[in-house]
Amino acid sequence: MAEEDLSEMAKDVELHLKLDPPLSANNKPSRSFKTSSSSSPPPCDTSHVLENVLENVLKFLESRRDRNAVSLVCRSWYRVEAQTRSEVFIGNCYSLSPARLARRFTRVRSLFLKGKPRFADFNLMPPDWGARFAPWVAVTAKAYPWLEKVTLKRMFVTDDDLALLAASFPGFKELVLLCCEGFGTSGVAVVANKCRQLKVLDLIESEVTDDEVDWISCFPEGETHLESLSFDCVESPINFKALERLVVRSPFLKKLRTNRFVSLEELHRLMVRAPQLTSLGTGSFSSSTENAGQGEQEPDYASAFRACRSLVCLSGFRELAAEYLPAISPVCANLTSINFSYANISPDVFRPIIRNCHNVRVFWALDSICDEGLQAVAATCKELRELRIFPFDPSEDSEGPVSGLGLQAISEGCRKLESILYFCQRMTNVAVTAMSENCPQLTVFRLCIMGRHRPDHVTGKPMDDGFGAIVKNCKKLTRLAVSGLLTDKAFSLIGEYGKLIRTLSVAFAGDSDMGLRYILEGCPKLEKLEIRDSPFGDAGLRSGMHRYNDMRFVWMSSCRLSRGSCSDIARALPSVVVEVFGSDDDDVDVDEDNADYVEILYMYRSLDGPRKDAPKFVTIL
Amino acid sequence: MDDYSRNGEISPKLLHLIPQGRRRNWFHNDQASVYNKEEKNLELKLGPPGEDDEHIKKEPKDKTTSQKRTAPGRVVGWPPVRSFRKNLANGSSSNGVDVKNQRCGDDNGRAKTMEPKRQGGLFVKINMYGVPIGRKVDLSSHNSYEQLSFTVDKLFRGLLAAQRESSSFGEEEKPITGLLDGNGEYTLTYEDNEGDKILVGDVPWHMFVSSVKRLRVIKTTEISSALICTYGNGKQEKMRS
């Protein structure tokens, strides 16, 4: 190792171990160097053997938290761990440079990169902010020719990036793109065509431009290795005949998620050819105009479902024709996961279906099923672990078919619940408290009362007590999103009782800086904090100075921050990158009076300092 | 569903939420306020102070309904729902709509109208007594009951004859007539969006089209029992008669 590498590694270790000053550059990079604070004799040649042993042992260690702990034991362990880590997870792509990744980890087979913060999903971030995959693919192409798996979330990926990926990794097996954008069907086509070992191609909730390329036809002829193909977010028609042929020659295919351009008749054809499927995205789930009608006999959909004996996961239903829904009945008892969240299903249609779904663990739906539908879920789905209820009409003004009634029913019926996301128009502290008491296994509680600052609709009081009960009673809670009318008291409770909370989402809540202080002076495990439109200002921000090095990121938009305090933080914490920008990407129109106001603050820790690809509208303090 | 009661107590401190800062494009619609009208003064406005009145005047009053709360001013990124989840109200099939929970905020007729969601198609299922195979009819390509009756004859005449081949003598295909007036061997009925079974032909055509969910051709002799009993699928009906 060159001296430069050693000092780089030493810097990594210093950051992690908070050691005394790093070794001087004179130390030889052999196995016999001392740690700076140790007084034990230097290891002898048996250390070579020990490292080999360690290597073989560490191969079994998969959890990244365990591996992080292992790497902190000593330099020897750090090095061996680095050489044996095959799956690398990077929660913020700007927390380190690709070069550093390549230097530390030498045998990476799987890479998981996350880019933009979550609020970018809701148009709070101007486009072209960053999180480009390009520099990563460029570096890993050279460093890890044996790379097999790439998972990207909220990254900007271009067709060129995909082409480079396809060309650089001959053994490439799995590509998963979650909430990504920047590419189109041409990029997908290249991956399909060039990655001959491809097992998984999952495009999930990503924006895929329609380049009018028949990408399905680009899969090579002959038997494929495909096990999972998901393209339900692709908003363009596909060549169905080619898909059918692809399915026929993919004997290992277990997961197939089609998009809304696949009709029910077409779905039937696919199901008949792939009864081994375990996970099915059903496409439109309605009849196409061409096939149905006067000429044709209707296929027996129920029979096709019955033949899929291994089917455990259903999604799709993008343009559901409700009269066909009973066709899924033969598989209901086996389903562990159902996603109805694109289907406007009324309670009457829903209840007979859910009645048979005793084994469901994950259930996503629209609020069109109403409180009655939720009661039906509570009555049947005793194994429910995760529930997500999305609004059919996501505005602040709509009628609101679900309420505390449904929430309470779920809490009483589904005692094993671990994760919930619930959109509603109105809520009561009583219902939230009931859930806190009935569902002690909750790790994720995200309640979105869509009307801003809305109090308990029965008592008129703030929602402090409800959320307070959640943090007090749900001792395993790691993720919390709050809403409704909340005072600083709510945050005092969250700070005090939210001992395991790692992610906290706040919007339109709180009274003063104290709210933010309570969080930052409490919540010892906090890693990700996202706040919008709340009256938290400079004093609150400063109160967290001691925390920001240990957090992944803090996002604050439309709060009461001024540049001065943000600069102070940047100065005090060199390992934290402090970005400030506005919601529009025009860098003009800054009033003299308002020049000090910070519309969006996004700060995160980084090993490699400020990024070099920041667009003009971003100021790094 | 409980009515939303607007007795919220709002802390005056919230008035000072507005930071001195750049103007945002969103604002809070006066009529969409979650507070009582009397508390309009305390209404939260998320925009620079001093421009309050201007904001109220500028707000577009584009939806005029009888409800107190009209379409609110849009806040960027709120509620926090990703864009691909936002257009469900426009794009989804109306077959599953629970009408009483849908308020589009537009004209009242819209909620009930079952318009073809895809170009050129309003397909409803049709079954006929004695024929195991169901068919589909595109109502959007029909303009009258007579035309529909004609189509039914076309769809089922051959199938019916095929079923009868198993009987003692070979029969040539007989046209299916009198579906609408009770004079034929068979009568056309339908099920509407509330689950009621109704004889076809009584209401104006467009009203029929907007409420029909499926069609059934039943034996004229079975009219009273078929329409009174709630039945499940066609099989049950066959068994009963």
Short mmCIF file of C-alpha atoms in Angstrom, two decimals, chain B residues 38 73 129 141 167 176 182 199 211:
data_model
loop_
_atom_site.label_atom_id
_atom_site.label_comp_id
_atom_site.label_asym_id
_atom_site.label_seq_id
_atom_site.Cartn_x
_atom_site.Cartn_y
_atom_site.Cartn_z
CA GLU B 38 -65.60 33.19 12.48
CA GLY B 73 -55.03 26.25 -2.68
CA TYR B 129 -80.51 -18.94 -19.55
CA SER B 141 -71.94 1.15 -29.88
CA SER B 167 -82.40 -32.69 -27.61
CA ILE B 176 -84.65 -14.73 -30.32
CA GLY B 182 -92.68 -9.95 -22.67
CA LEU B 199 -86.61 -5.36 -16.79
CA SER B 211 -76.63 2.49 -14.45
#
